[in-house]
Structure formats: C-alpha cells, structure tokens
Amino acid sequence: MNMANPTAPREDVLIAHISDLHFGVAHQDETWKSLKRYLKDEHFDLVLATGDIVDSPSQAAYKQAWNELDGLDIPFFVCPGNHDRHQVGNSIASVGWLEAARARWAGPTRVSAWFDAQFRDQIPASKAPFTERELIQGRNRWRVRILGIDTSARADAAARGFVDLATREALQHAMKDADAVDLGILLAHHHPLPVRSLEEARQNRTKDLFNLTTLVNAGSLLETVTSAHIDLLLHGHEHAANWARYGSLQGGGGQSVVVGAGSATGHETLRGCLAQDMSFNVFRLTPRREVILQVLTRDGTKWQSRSIGLLDADELRRSRFQRQFGKDLDRPASSQVMMYLEVTRERDALVHGTRSDWKINNNKWALEVKNATGVPVDLRVTFTNRHGSRWSPPGDLKFERAPNDDFSWRFACEVPDDVAAEPQRIEFWYRWLGGGILTQEEMSSLDLSRAGPFRRQGLEYMGLLPRGSFAALTLAIRLPPEFAPDPNSVRVLVQDVAQSGSQPEERPEISHRLQRLTDSSFAVTIPYPWKGFRYAIVWKPPPGHASPEAARFQAVARQRGIELLGTFRQALSASPLHNATFALYLPSGQHTLGMVAFLDADGTPSTDRPAPEVTLRDTSTMLAQAWYGAVSISRQGNSTADLELGYLPGETALLAVPVRFGLSWISGAPWAVLRIGIKSQTDSTTALLHPNQGERIRNMLSQAVLAMLSTAPGEV
C-alpha cells in the first residue's frame, strides 16, 4: 500500500484494524466482499478485529464470520463486542424482573460458549500464555504482543461495557516479561475515551449526550493500560474513527495511544451496511521504528487515506524501557551513560566516561573495558552526589586482566555506605596505551579468529555494551586528522550480544542519529538503549602511510644494527636503564617481526637471546603492543605476566618501544621495535617503572631513539 509509489517494494509491516463487521445485516455481504478484496490485494501481515463480528449471536453467524475471516489467508485475532454477546447487542441483565428470566433461560452463557468455541484460537488473552507474532518485511522485524479483553460480558444494561477487577489485575502484569517485545497491543470493543467526532454533533445535554453505550469504568482501564505500558489500545463500538493519547502520572509516567475504528463494512444501526460509510484503520510499522496510523474511508467507489503519526522510535524505546520496571518505577528514569574517546597522534586513546544519576548496588562498582590492542592505564574515578560531595577510591587504581580473555580488563572497588546510599554521578578517565585505532595495513595483521565482530569486518570502532537500563547513551569520538576516515564509511551498528552468532547490523531508527561534528569527529545519542545490545560507531580505517624514512632506516639497521643499538644504549648510560639488554626487531614478513641485532647488559653480543621472531597476530605480546604504538612495560611475576615475551636469565622487567621520529606522532606503522630487558632493579629503576612515571619514560626513550636515528643522518 505504497500510495506514493505503488511499484516500490514494501518495507513497512501492515496491520489492519477492522471493527463492527456485523455479519448478518442487510447489504453486509456486498461491503464485506469489497473490504476482503482490498485486504487480500494489499497483502497485510496481520488483521485485528475489535468486536461486533456478528450483528446478533447465532452459531450460523459465527461460523460464517470465521470462514470469511479465515478466507483472508492473513493471520487474524478478534475480541468480542456487545453484539457478539447479547441479542441485537443489548444486555437486559440488570433490568429488574428481567434478570431472573435471563437466569432461567441461560441464553447468554450458551451464546458466549458458541463464540469462544468458534474463535478459540483467534481470541488473545490478558494473561499468560500470551499471543505474540513476529512480523517481517525484509530486514524490518517487529515482535508484537497481542492482548484481548471482553468489555461486554459483564454489561449491566443496554450496550454499556465494563471491565472487571480480575481482568484489570491480569493486564497490569501482561507486559512485565516483554523485554523482547517491540509493540504491545490491547484489543477491546468499548471506547475508553470520548469519540470527539460524535460529540460535535451531539450537543443536547439532556438527550443527545445521554449515553447507554459507554464503558462505565473507563478511567480504571486506562490507568491499568498506561501503568502496564501497553502501547496501543484498539477499540470499535461507536462506528467512528478516533485517536488520542492517555498519559498517567502513576508508575513512571506511562502513555498509551487509544485508537478507535469505524465500521469496516459501513454498518449503521437500523439502516444496514453502505459502501460510503465503510472505514477501517491501518498501522504501518516502519523500518525506522515508527507506528503510523492510516484511516481509510470509502467514498462509494474507491478508498481514501489520511495519515497520522502515532508513535516514534523514541516513544517505543521508552515504553520498552519502562516495562522492565513496572510498578517499581516511581518516577521517570534518568540514568545516562556517556563515553568520549579522543585518539592522540600517538594513537593512544584517551577515554572519559560518565554515569549520571547512578544507583550503586551492594556497595560495589565495577568498570569493564575491552580492546584487542593496547593496554588500559592511568585510571581515575570520581563519585559526586547531588550535593556536590566527592569521593574517589583510594590508592593506585589499576585494571586487572579478565580471566580467560586476553582482551578484557576490569576494575572493581568497594563503595562506602554513605556514598552508595544515594544516586551518584560517576566519572572515570583512563588511557588505552597504544593501538587505540589501527590502519588497514595493521588490521590485516590481526588474528581474525580472535578479533571482535567489528574488526573481523575490517572496521575500526568505538562501542559500548549497556548491562543495565539507561535513559540515554551517548558515544562521541575524535580522531587525529591523519586518521580521519571517509565520512561515508562512518556508521552506527547494533549487535544483540545475547543472541549467539548475531552480527552487528544497521538499524534505521539508530543510523539517522549519527552526527558528524568535524571531518574526524562523530557522535551519536541513543535514548533508552536496549539492555544486552552493543552500540558502536564504526568506520573504514584509512590505509597505512608508507614511509620512505622507514625503508631507509630498516636498510641501515639490517647492516649496522649492533652500532645503532650501541648508540641507543649510550644515550641511556646515565639513566636507571643503563644495565639492560637491547634487541632490535624489524618487519620480517607480512605479520611478523624478526630480530636483527642484540646487545647483552655489558654491551656485547650474546648467544643467550630472546625470541628471534614474533608474530603480530598475537596482540597480547609486548612487541605487538609496541608495533601498534604502545610503550609497554612488564614486571616479572606481576598480574600482566601474560604480556611477557620470556625473560632471559637475570632479567626482572621488560620494555617494548616503537622506533620512529619521536614518540609523539604516528601516521603509520613504526619503523622498528626495541626490546629492553632490565637485569638488576635498583631503587631508581623501581621508581622509574612505577605506573605514574609513564611520561618520564616516554621522554627518556624518545631522546635515546633520536640519538640512535642520528647515527647515520645522511641515510635516514
């Protein structure tokens, strides 16, 4: 039903909302045939009928109605209306002496049994087991939970409706286990809100506004529906289209959209069915996670349509978010997550994260991070409450490598009672030392069997996996101009981590939120992110920049490697690193580094040497970390021992250093990598290797590298 372009392939999921069919009245068969032809031609995904399926109860009428609806060859569900429960739609249950006569006849009980038996599998309930359908058009998938109630069975008189307490209590819990449901729909027959188009024509308060067709406890039903966070309440009954919102201030401020349908077969009481009175609703569920209402009317020969936007992606995400809390949510949730990542020209990644309005459970707080390259260092954490009071965990804060995962790191701390007692703003800062981002050339050297889902696709990324429920998630990244990607390659991908084997994918309701701030800066804000889904800004990394200086240095190093190491060693003679072993590694293959020179601690070559060749595919090794830009440090016996290359006799600590002009700018891969093995640790060496001495080590090693490069200034 693409009215703008009828030949375009359909991407929207289509749900028809029909009501008040009144099988059995004059001319109904003619208007039904017209409606049936339209529904079949447009290939609807689902049909929902909100009561008055027949005009007056009988087994023959029920059978006819079921056959015709089943003949649509479209999944359909119904709820009963007053005409399906009572003769000509009117109850006489509470009209004095007639009540006893009705009890003796027991007709309504028999009528209800007929309807329920005929439509048994097509009547959704208000309690488990629930009716759900996954509706799919291409990549546009919607999981819809369909609920139904009977507003006519307990009517007191005439065509009035009523919803009993047991039904409302069941509805209150009907969406609590619906974390994977995109849209909750309730079918009812009676209207819970005024139908404004009818009121406009009924302004005589003593006659026209006297109402025997109302839902007598509509307010109670509306409060139940909104506090249960049911998205759509569909009804019929008054044979008039109507749409409105109802918002509650209870249970976190839920909202539901109430939509009424006209008579799809054009029925008018005492007049039969006329084509010019036909009307029904269509809900278009778009790939951008919008719900659009189309009201279709018939002018006698053709259908006309009017569109109204009912729910956008943010509203649906908010409803899904609030369903996770139910009555426990006494106010709109406001916890937010922000992650800002700035990559330096050294390709370190400076990370600043914020958790606002954050509740701390069991006096514990933890931070988990993951990356296949680099090492997280220099962690700082601050808790700030609403009154401005601050607290930080004491001591040197360090990440510990997660068990059985080379790429995951974790920091955890105990939080004092007075801090954990109220929501906090939690801020943290840390640095990914080296390998914050890779070039295409470097990424090709990774072991793709161990790489994450993004790098397996040749993409660089910044991602976050929410493990709780937040009101908003923001990702922002700033890259060095030298690493600015093609803007057309920058996207937002979403991955359902809980689903085994799921791959990151684009989702239209998220993709359009990506903001390009500059050629190398991007941000996205996602309201009410889904728990257990990873969100990431991804891009195609630029190719590595071949450096003519690198080629010339590598040629010199292969011929004069011992001399270059001697110059490097001499530059460190007055430092705590003078008593060390030195090894120089150059690229020796597509994904390997080979050692071309080695000096023992006394300045002489030695037969007791480190590994002659290392792979770059194992990004946990120190030399691989240095190749991706990190100045890596390891101490024998510490918690990061799995980074070690293997200690030579007498060595107590190791460093791995990238070689290039300075340690402050990488526009491509380093020219070489140095391995430094510290043989005896003095107090000054121990102090130098302290985590807070990173800048001092960089400056010291940078000067030594420059001295080495100046050994043959005419050649490099």
XYZ file of C-alpha atoms in Angstrom:
716
model
C 0.000 0.000 0.000
C 2.703 2.444 -1.129
C 0.473 5.238 -2.372
C 3.401 7.465 -3.356
C 4.994 4.745 -5.497
C 2.796 1.670 -5.954
C 5.587 -0.281 -7.721
C 8.194 0.177 -4.958
C 8.905 -2.894 -2.796
C 7.123 -2.703 0.526
C 9.275 -2.334 3.641
C 6.542 -1.460 6.154
C 4.754 -4.087 8.202
C 0.987 -3.600 7.743
C -1.643 -4.331 10.382
C -5.322 -3.870 9.550
C -7.597 -2.801 12.389
C -11.169 -3.631 11.417
C -14.232 -3.449 13.628
C -18.008 -3.759 13.733
C -18.383 -6.110 10.755
C -21.953 -7.093 11.754
C -22.223 -10.274 9.725
C -25.931 -10.962 9.195
C -27.315 -7.481 8.426
C -28.627 -6.138 5.123
C -26.058 -5.497 2.362
C -23.197 -6.622 4.618
C -22.108 -9.307 2.165
C -21.542 -6.647 -0.543
C -19.421 -4.320 1.556
C -17.525 -7.254 3.095
C -16.532 -8.503 -0.369
C -15.119 -5.061 -1.183
C -13.175 -4.965 2.090
C -11.974 -8.556 1.723
C -10.661 -7.902 -1.785
C -8.707 -4.876 -0.589
C -7.172 -6.679 2.395
C -6.039 -9.601 0.233
C -4.687 -7.397 -2.573
C -2.564 -5.336 -0.201
C -1.047 -8.434 1.479
C -1.489 -7.338 5.084
C 0.680 -9.021 7.693
C -1.977 -9.144 10.414
C -5.675 -8.368 10.880
C -7.110 -7.325 14.257
C -10.883 -7.131 14.719
C -12.275 -5.305 17.746
C -15.726 -6.784 18.241
C -19.249 -6.831 16.867
C -18.155 -9.519 14.460
C -21.797 -10.527 14.016
C -24.969 -8.481 14.387
C -26.784 -10.934 16.630
C -25.491 -14.156 18.185
C -26.093 -17.463 16.415
C -23.962 -20.448 15.598
C -24.562 -19.928 11.894
C -23.453 -16.269 12.050
C -20.313 -17.160 13.996
C -19.468 -19.903 11.505
C -19.949 -17.574 8.542
C -17.811 -14.860 10.123
C -15.000 -17.297 10.969
C -14.998 -18.742 7.420
C -14.810 -15.288 5.861
C -12.018 -14.058 8.138
C -10.088 -17.289 7.691
C -10.534 -16.887 3.941
C -8.400 -13.763 4.012
C -5.338 -16.039 4.309
C -3.946 -13.481 6.758
C -3.339 -14.189 10.461
C -6.186 -12.606 12.420
C -7.329 -12.101 16.016
C -10.617 -10.901 17.456
C -12.204 -9.758 20.672
C -15.976 -9.954 21.290
C -18.306 -6.962 21.221
C -21.727 -6.374 22.696
C -23.410 -7.760 19.538
C -21.353 -10.935 19.893
C -22.529 -11.439 23.499
C -26.158 -10.174 23.554
C -29.170 -10.347 21.318
C -29.015 -7.346 18.954
C -26.196 -6.060 21.141
C -28.238 -5.150 24.223
C -27.979 -6.651 27.686
C -31.031 -6.869 29.936
C -29.172 -8.483 32.817
C -29.857 -5.769 35.379
C -33.278 -4.564 34.360
C -35.313 -5.589 37.429
C -37.570 -8.577 36.893
C -35.921 -9.453 33.597
C -32.764 -10.533 35.371
C -34.492 -13.593 36.843
C -35.929 -14.502 33.454
C -32.482 -14.289 31.896
C -31.033 -16.559 34.565
C -33.734 -19.191 33.841
C -33.056 -19.067 30.081
C -29.246 -19.151 30.449
C -29.022 -17.893 26.940
C -26.027 -15.560 27.328
C -23.957 -18.396 28.740
C -24.758 -20.524 25.714
C -24.053 -17.622 23.347
C -20.659 -16.971 24.943
C -19.750 -20.630 24.628
C -20.626 -20.592 20.921
C -18.442 -17.551 20.207
C -15.498 -18.789 22.253
C -15.615 -22.223 20.663
C -15.716 -20.849 17.118
C -12.945 -18.267 17.540
C -10.995 -20.164 20.229
C -7.513 -19.832 18.657
C -8.093 -16.269 17.491
C -9.074 -14.734 20.854
C -5.981 -13.339 22.615
C -5.979 -13.396 26.400
C -4.982 -10.832 29.007
C -2.739 -13.274 30.865
C -0.157 -15.941 30.040
C 0.249 -17.717 27.720
C 0.347 -14.568 25.598
C -0.249 -14.268 21.886
C 2.827 -12.994 20.051
C 3.701 -12.697 16.388
C 6.959 -11.781 14.673
C 6.071 -9.695 11.641
C 8.771 -9.374 8.983
C 9.197 -7.370 5.797
C 12.781 -7.691 4.560
C 15.026 -6.546 7.425
C 12.122 -4.822 9.161
C 11.217 -7.114 12.056
C 8.643 -6.424 14.756
C 7.680 -8.657 17.662
C 4.110 -7.785 18.643
C 2.300 -8.980 21.760
C -1.483 -9.023 21.281
C -3.779 -8.901 24.298
C -7.557 -9.028 24.406
C -10.345 -8.315 26.882
C -14.106 -8.725 26.856
C -15.829 -5.447 27.749
C -19.329 -6.800 27.043
C -19.747 -9.990 29.043
C -20.381 -8.110 32.331
C -22.507 -5.338 30.880
C -25.251 -4.133 33.230
C -27.722 -2.845 30.665
C -28.119 -1.936 27.010
C -24.801 -1.610 25.111
C -22.702 -0.440 28.019
C -19.379 -2.043 28.860
C -17.462 -2.964 31.992
C -14.014 -4.419 32.808
C -13.883 -6.470 35.980
C -11.111 -6.303 38.585
C -9.615 -9.705 37.727
C -9.132 -8.655 34.117
C -7.521 -5.364 35.103
C -5.181 -7.116 37.516
C -4.141 -9.528 34.757
C -3.491 -6.644 32.377
C -1.307 -4.935 34.972
C 1.228 -7.759 34.594
C 0.672 -8.546 30.927
C 3.836 -6.798 29.659
C 6.250 -7.447 32.524
C 8.154 -10.215 30.753
C 8.113 -8.447 27.399
C 11.739 -7.294 27.163
C 11.955 -8.542 23.570
C 8.547 -7.164 22.521
C 8.558 -4.110 20.259
C 4.868 -3.272 20.438
C 2.101 -4.180 22.885
C -1.473 -4.037 21.526
C -4.702 -4.472 23.505
C -7.982 -5.286 21.749
C -11.206 -4.092 23.403
C -14.603 -3.265 21.991
C -15.881 -0.311 24.024
C -14.313 3.119 23.789
C -12.444 4.263 26.946
C -12.160 7.878 25.725
C -14.783 10.224 24.264
C -15.223 9.997 20.487
C -14.919 13.659 19.598
C -16.420 13.414 16.101
C -19.682 12.163 17.608
C -19.738 14.706 20.430
C -19.505 17.562 17.951
C -22.850 16.538 16.531
C -24.450 15.773 19.906
C -24.704 18.930 21.942
C -28.091 18.491 23.600
C -27.043 17.610 27.135
C -30.435 16.140 28.125
C -30.945 13.948 25.073
C -28.025 13.554 22.659
C -25.356 13.165 25.344
C -27.360 10.636 27.359
C -25.206 7.533 26.756
C -26.176 3.863 27.020
C -23.084 2.727 25.083
C -20.321 3.874 27.386
C -17.596 1.888 29.186
C -18.635 2.614 32.749
C -15.166 2.213 34.349
C -13.049 3.581 31.506
C -10.775 5.522 33.868
C -9.755 2.379 35.743
C -8.974 0.584 32.478
C -6.894 3.492 31.132
C -4.813 3.721 34.295
C -4.177 -0.013 34.116
C -3.183 0.089 30.448
C -0.784 3.011 30.822
C 0.839 1.768 34.035
C 1.380 -1.598 32.306
C 2.996 0.289 29.374
C 0.782 -1.188 26.690
C 1.462 0.886 23.581
C -1.840 0.706 21.681
C -5.416 0.192 22.861
C -7.677 -0.542 19.886
C -11.472 -0.375 20.018
C -14.565 -0.032 17.883
C -18.206 0.145 19.046
C -19.179 3.687 18.031
C -18.552 3.181 14.288
C -16.315 6.246 14.184
C -12.563 6.688 13.784
C -10.853 8.257 16.768
C -7.287 8.630 18.019
C -5.904 10.167 21.181
C -3.258 9.704 23.876
C -3.811 8.971 27.512
C -0.972 9.722 29.901
C -0.745 8.699 33.517
C 1.316 10.237 36.302
C 1.472 6.833 38.000
C 4.164 4.173 37.538
C 6.771 6.331 35.851
C 4.505 8.394 33.624
C 3.345 5.846 31.046
C 1.450 6.783 27.903
C -0.802 4.765 25.645
C -2.374 5.639 22.321
C -6.080 4.856 22.069
C -7.360 4.262 18.527
C -10.959 3.678 17.528
C -12.087 2.289 14.180
C -15.239 2.903 12.208
C -17.345 0.095 10.856
C -15.234 -1.659 8.224
C -18.413 -2.804 6.444
C -20.190 0.560 6.725
C -22.835 -0.548 9.212
C -25.289 1.953 10.594
C -27.890 0.890 13.194
C -31.349 0.249 11.683
C -30.015 1.014 8.175
C -27.711 -1.874 7.256
C -24.339 -1.504 5.533
C -23.470 1.158 2.968
C -20.239 1.446 0.962
C -19.929 5.183 1.605
C -19.838 4.527 5.367
C -17.000 1.957 5.279
C -13.948 2.828 7.395
C -11.043 0.970 8.964
C -7.520 1.626 10.218
C -4.105 0.576 9.011
C -0.992 0.633 11.194
C 2.253 0.948 9.283
C 5.257 -0.276 11.277
C 8.220 1.283 9.504
C 11.918 0.293 9.447
C 12.614 3.481 11.431
C 10.534 2.013 14.273
C 7.598 4.369 13.809
C 3.927 3.497 14.051
C 1.859 5.462 11.545
C -1.937 5.344 11.523
C -3.791 5.481 8.223
C -7.557 5.964 8.410
C -9.131 4.531 5.279
C -12.617 5.545 4.191
C -14.676 4.614 1.151
C -16.452 7.218 -0.949
C -18.523 4.533 -2.659
C -16.074 3.636 -5.438
C -12.504 3.992 -4.104
C -10.530 4.138 -0.862
C -9.153 7.363 0.539
C -6.472 7.649 3.216
C -5.440 10.048 5.944
C -2.134 9.528 7.839
C -1.372 10.364 11.468
C 1.936 9.713 13.244
C 1.177 7.803 16.445
C 4.475 6.623 17.934
C 8.071 7.339 17.009
C 11.156 5.267 17.793
C 11.944 7.201 20.978
C 8.466 6.657 22.421
C 8.560 2.946 21.677
C 12.011 2.601 23.208
C 10.845 4.482 26.307
C 7.845 2.200 26.685
C 10.007 -0.886 26.303
C 12.426 0.557 28.845
C 9.685 1.270 31.383
C 8.182 -2.196 31.025
C 11.341 -3.554 32.628
C 10.443 -1.778 35.865
C 6.650 -1.922 36.111
C 5.347 -0.520 39.401
C 8.879 -0.331 40.793
C 9.452 2.726 38.632
C 8.004 5.542 40.736
C 9.469 8.312 38.565
C 10.839 8.645 35.024
C 14.302 7.057 34.973
C 17.122 9.500 34.287
C 20.320 7.446 34.466
C 22.538 8.221 31.490
C 25.806 6.890 30.097
C 28.351 8.936 28.152
C 31.608 7.754 26.604
C 34.012 10.197 24.968
C 37.127 8.878 23.245
C 39.894 11.061 21.848
C 42.694 9.379 19.922
C 46.051 11.138 20.112
C 48.581 11.353 17.297
C 50.490 8.631 19.152
C 47.291 6.576 18.764
C 46.728 6.366 22.475
C 43.020 6.566 23.237
C 42.017 8.987 25.995
C 38.700 7.823 27.440
C 36.319 9.902 29.560
C 33.172 8.161 30.742
C 30.222 9.395 32.779
C 27.400 7.578 34.539
C 24.856 10.101 35.779
C 22.076 9.603 38.342
C 23.593 6.197 39.059
C 22.448 3.825 41.786
C 25.108 1.638 43.415
C 24.093 -1.882 44.350
C 25.602 -3.829 47.253
C 28.298 -1.191 47.816
C 30.166 -2.359 44.701
C 31.059 -0.622 41.460
C 32.955 -2.097 38.532
C 34.217 -0.954 35.149
C 34.838 -3.441 32.335
C 36.673 -2.482 29.134
C 37.755 -4.438 26.074
C 40.112 -3.954 23.132
C 42.299 -6.335 21.146
C 45.194 -3.850 21.014
C 46.650 -1.570 23.661
C 46.653 -1.645 27.450
C 44.400 0.463 29.751
C 46.438 2.596 32.200
C 46.237 5.802 34.282
C 42.763 5.150 35.688
C 40.992 7.794 37.767
C 37.483 7.512 39.222
C 35.327 10.121 40.974
C 31.889 9.787 42.595
C 29.871 13.010 43.040
C 26.428 13.177 44.675
C 23.674 15.744 44.081
C 25.036 17.946 46.845
C 28.495 18.175 45.258
C 30.283 15.902 47.740
C 33.048 13.843 46.103
C 34.707 10.538 46.830
C 37.407 8.599 44.964
C 38.685 5.070 45.575
C 41.983 5.227 47.466
C 45.382 4.073 46.200
C 46.718 3.392 42.695
C 43.800 2.305 40.534
C 44.674 -0.495 38.142
C 42.817 -2.647 35.662
C 43.173 -6.402 36.042
C 43.015 -8.667 33.029
C 39.806 -10.687 32.970
C 40.272 -14.447 33.413
C 40.358 -16.433 30.166
C 40.112 -13.321 27.986
C 43.235 -11.621 26.664
C 41.306 -8.529 25.550
C 39.077 -7.750 28.557
C 40.088 -5.731 31.606
C 38.226 -4.985 34.811
C 38.428 -2.567 37.718
C 36.257 -3.037 40.822
C 36.021 -1.162 44.118
C 34.081 -1.152 47.363
C 31.965 1.967 47.859
C 31.349 3.352 51.388
C 27.812 3.200 52.771
C 27.300 6.974 52.731
C 28.322 7.152 49.054
C 26.248 4.150 47.975
C 23.184 5.446 49.823
C 22.125 7.845 47.050
C 22.476 8.148 43.273
C 25.845 9.409 42.074
C 27.487 10.983 39.076
C 30.416 8.670 38.364
C 33.234 9.897 36.146
C 36.282 7.946 35.067
C 39.297 8.606 32.911
C 41.862 6.184 31.510
C 44.221 5.803 28.574
C 44.453 2.966 26.087
C 48.206 2.899 25.740
C 48.893 2.288 22.035
C 46.732 0.668 19.409
C 43.703 2.867 20.059
C 42.983 2.625 16.355
C 44.616 0.733 13.513
C 45.231 1.329 9.831
C 44.010 -1.100 7.176
C 47.526 -2.489 6.855
C 47.848 -3.115 10.590
C 44.381 -4.614 10.871
C 45.299 -7.160 8.217
C 47.975 -8.465 10.588
C 45.461 -9.346 13.317
C 44.437 -12.901 14.048
C 40.858 -12.578 12.831
C 39.817 -15.733 14.677
C 40.421 -13.809 17.919
C 39.263 -10.384 16.694
C 35.885 -8.958 17.634
C 32.866 -8.787 15.298
C 33.733 -5.298 14.026
C 37.405 -5.833 13.216
C 36.524 -9.137 11.551
C 34.613 -6.974 9.070
C 37.629 -4.692 8.571
C 36.099 -1.898 10.651
C 37.509 0.261 13.410
C 35.030 1.127 16.117
C 34.134 2.720 19.394
C 31.485 0.723 21.192
C 29.615 0.296 24.442
C 27.569 -2.603 25.803
C 24.918 -1.423 28.300
C 24.474 -4.000 31.037
C 21.737 -2.032 32.775
C 18.814 0.176 31.801
C 19.534 3.808 30.956
C 17.513 6.770 29.785
C 20.184 7.633 27.207
C 23.552 6.530 25.873
C 25.977 8.892 24.140
C 29.090 7.925 22.196
C 31.492 10.575 20.904
C 34.867 10.160 19.222
C 37.563 12.472 17.947
C 40.315 11.120 15.684
C 43.588 12.727 14.609
C 43.276 14.385 11.168
C 45.835 11.892 9.827
C 43.390 9.073 10.615
C 40.161 10.777 9.531
C 38.021 8.181 7.724
C 35.918 8.662 4.638
C 32.745 10.209 6.185
C 30.615 7.930 4.025
C 32.132 4.915 5.759
C 31.107 6.064 9.259
C 28.022 4.261 10.555
C 26.266 3.189 13.743
C 25.917 -0.576 14.187
C 23.940 -2.555 16.764
C 24.616 -6.116 17.912
C 22.363 -8.334 20.013
C 25.034 -9.867 22.230
C 22.608 -12.240 23.934
C 21.803 -13.928 20.617
C 24.508 -16.452 19.757
C 26.223 -15.745 16.454
C 24.483 -12.420 15.895
C 26.335 -9.943 13.724
C 26.393 -6.142 14.032
C 23.813 -4.516 11.788
C 22.475 -1.112 10.859
C 19.086 -0.129 12.223
C 17.286 2.786 10.591
C 15.927 4.139 13.878
C 19.529 4.485 15.121
C 21.502 5.264 11.957
C 19.965 8.680 11.394
C 21.132 9.797 14.843
C 24.801 9.839 13.838
C 26.210 13.378 13.894
C 29.301 14.444 12.003
C 30.848 17.202 14.093
C 34.024 17.653 12.007
C 35.798 15.576 9.363
C 37.278 13.467 12.158
C 34.723 13.848 14.995
C 31.442 11.954 15.325
C 28.753 11.441 17.962
C 25.511 9.570 18.495
C 22.919 9.729 21.287
C 20.545 6.802 21.715
C 17.537 7.242 24.004
C 16.599 4.215 26.107
C 19.188 1.796 24.679
C 18.230 -1.852 24.836
C 19.926 -3.849 27.564
C 22.268 -6.503 26.206
C 22.805 -4.766 22.850
C 26.212 -3.376 21.860
C 26.154 0.029 20.156
C 29.143 1.220 18.141
C 30.331 3.996 15.874
C 32.299 2.207 13.138
C 34.343 3.326 10.162
C 36.609 2.014 7.446
C 40.171 2.757 8.622
C 42.470 4.634 6.244
C 45.328 2.717 4.615
C 48.737 2.792 6.279
C 51.090 5.504 5.061
C 54.278 4.018 3.617
C 57.238 5.959 4.964
C 60.400 6.300 2.827
C 62.284 7.098 6.052
C 61.184 3.736 7.463
C 62.516 1.854 4.442
C 65.874 3.655 4.642
C 66.165 3.059 8.406
C 65.383 -0.633 8.015
C 68.047 -0.983 5.321
C 70.638 0.657 7.614
C 69.530 -1.435 10.621
C 69.990 -4.697 8.763
C 73.620 -3.748 8.043
C 74.539 -1.779 11.176
C 72.076 -2.955 13.828
C 74.724 -3.524 16.538
C 76.072 0.016 16.022
C 72.586 1.506 16.281
C 71.892 -0.403 19.493
C 75.213 0.814 20.912
C 74.219 4.421 20.284
C 70.833 3.808 21.903
C 72.495 2.165 24.915
C 74.980 5.032 25.265
C 72.139 7.591 25.326
C 70.709 5.776 28.365
C 74.017 5.393 30.207
C 73.102 7.975 32.856
C 69.587 6.585 33.356
C 68.276 3.713 35.517
C 68.026 1.695 32.262
C 71.785 1.534 31.590
C 72.101 -2.039 32.914
C 69.806 -3.690 30.367
C 69.739 -5.958 27.324
C 68.715 -4.429 23.986
C 67.178 -6.149 20.955
C 66.130 -4.549 17.658
C 63.236 -6.049 15.655
C 62.246 -5.214 12.054
C 59.351 -6.390 9.898
C 60.362 -9.774 8.508
C 57.129 -10.860 6.873
C 53.560 -9.811 6.389
C 52.644 -10.413 10.033
C 55.949 -10.976 11.826
C 58.886 -9.122 13.375
C 62.400 -10.553 13.225
C 65.354 -9.690 15.482
C 68.335 -8.173 13.572
C 70.604 -7.162 16.479
C 71.097 -7.854 20.200
C 73.381 -6.486 22.944
C 73.812 -8.029 26.384
C 73.859 -5.887 29.543
C 77.613 -5.471 29.308
C 77.374 -4.137 25.744
C 78.475 -7.281 23.927
C 76.636 -9.699 21.674
C 75.395 -12.826 23.421
C 74.227 -16.293 22.458
C 71.536 -16.186 25.157
C 68.969 -14.230 23.203
C 65.228 -13.552 23.171
C 62.884 -14.961 20.539
C 64.313 -14.415 17.033
C 60.853 -13.878 15.537
C 57.442 -12.898 16.939
C 54.002 -12.725 15.368
C 51.927 -9.567 15.208
C 48.739 -11.608 15.170
C 49.005 -12.199 18.911
C 48.236 -8.669 20.043
C 48.783 -9.529 23.714
C 52.581 -9.720 23.326
C 54.682 -6.699 24.238
C 56.330 -6.363 20.826
C 52.955 -6.420 19.093
C 51.706 -3.760 21.512
C 54.746 -1.622 20.654
C 54.115 -2.134 16.928
C 50.647 -0.666 17.472
C 52.104 2.347 19.263
C 52.378 1.479 22.957
C 55.429 1.832 25.171
C 54.783 -1.445 27.036
C 56.157 -2.332 30.466
C 56.087 -5.719 32.187
C 57.495 -6.810 35.527
C 58.289 -10.432 36.233
C 55.632 -12.042 38.411
C 53.047 -9.250 38.160
C 49.404 -9.649 37.141
C 50.155 -8.871 33.473
C 52.714 -11.658 33.107
C 50.895 -12.956 30.047
C 52.265 -9.935 28.149
C 55.837 -11.097 28.680
C 57.985 -12.400 25.840
C 60.011 -14.622 28.116
C 62.690 -13.376 30.484
C 66.367 -14.009 29.932
C 68.436 -15.083 32.956
C 68.730 -12.166 35.382
C 66.030 -10.013 33.770
C 63.399 -8.623 36.127
C 61.447 -6.269 33.867
C 60.829 -5.682 30.159
C 60.023 -2.671 27.982
C 58.967 -2.597 24.335
C 59.410 0.660 22.414
C 58.248 1.704 18.914
C 61.010 3.304 16.807
C 60.270 6.450 14.754
C 60.995 10.172 14.871
C 59.830 10.858 18.418
C 57.157 9.006 20.356
C 54.540 11.697 19.863
C 53.331 11.161 16.298
C 52.351 8.044 14.409
C 50.887 8.473 10.945
C 51.663 4.863 10.085
C 53.376 1.798 11.481
C 56.665 2.257 13.385
C 59.951 1.642 11.595
C 61.093 -0.942 14.131
C 60.591 -2.125 17.707
C 63.095 -2.210 20.567
C 63.025 -4.776 23.362
C 64.695 -3.638 26.601
C 65.362 -6.195 29.336
C 66.274 -4.805 32.789
C 68.674 -7.182 34.571
C 69.046 -5.672 38.025
C 66.485 -3.474 39.685
C 67.688 -0.669 41.928
C 65.521 1.738 43.856
C 65.811 4.205 40.984
C 64.761 1.538 38.458
C 61.785 0.516 40.597
C 60.729 4.164 40.889
C 61.055 4.656 37.111
C 58.826 1.676 36.354
C 56.042 2.933 38.636
C 52.764 3.363 36.665
C 52.700 7.139 37.249
C 56.085 7.570 35.547
C 54.802 6.907 32.024
C 55.559 10.402 30.713
C 59.084 10.348 32.130
C 59.806 7.001 30.436
C 58.447 8.325 27.133
C 60.697 11.373 27.218
C 63.764 9.339 28.178
C 63.218 6.743 25.450
C 62.310 9.366 22.855
C 65.695 11.069 23.332
C 67.520 7.732 23.046
C 65.632 6.816 19.852
C 66.523 10.193 18.297
C 70.169 9.653 19.223
C 70.084 6.275 17.501
C 68.473 7.715 14.374
C 71.117 10.443 14.213
C 73.881 7.824 13.945
C 73.544 7.919 10.140
C 71.875 11.281 9.395
C 72.667 11.137 5.716
C 70.980 7.812 5.308
C 67.786 8.187 7.428
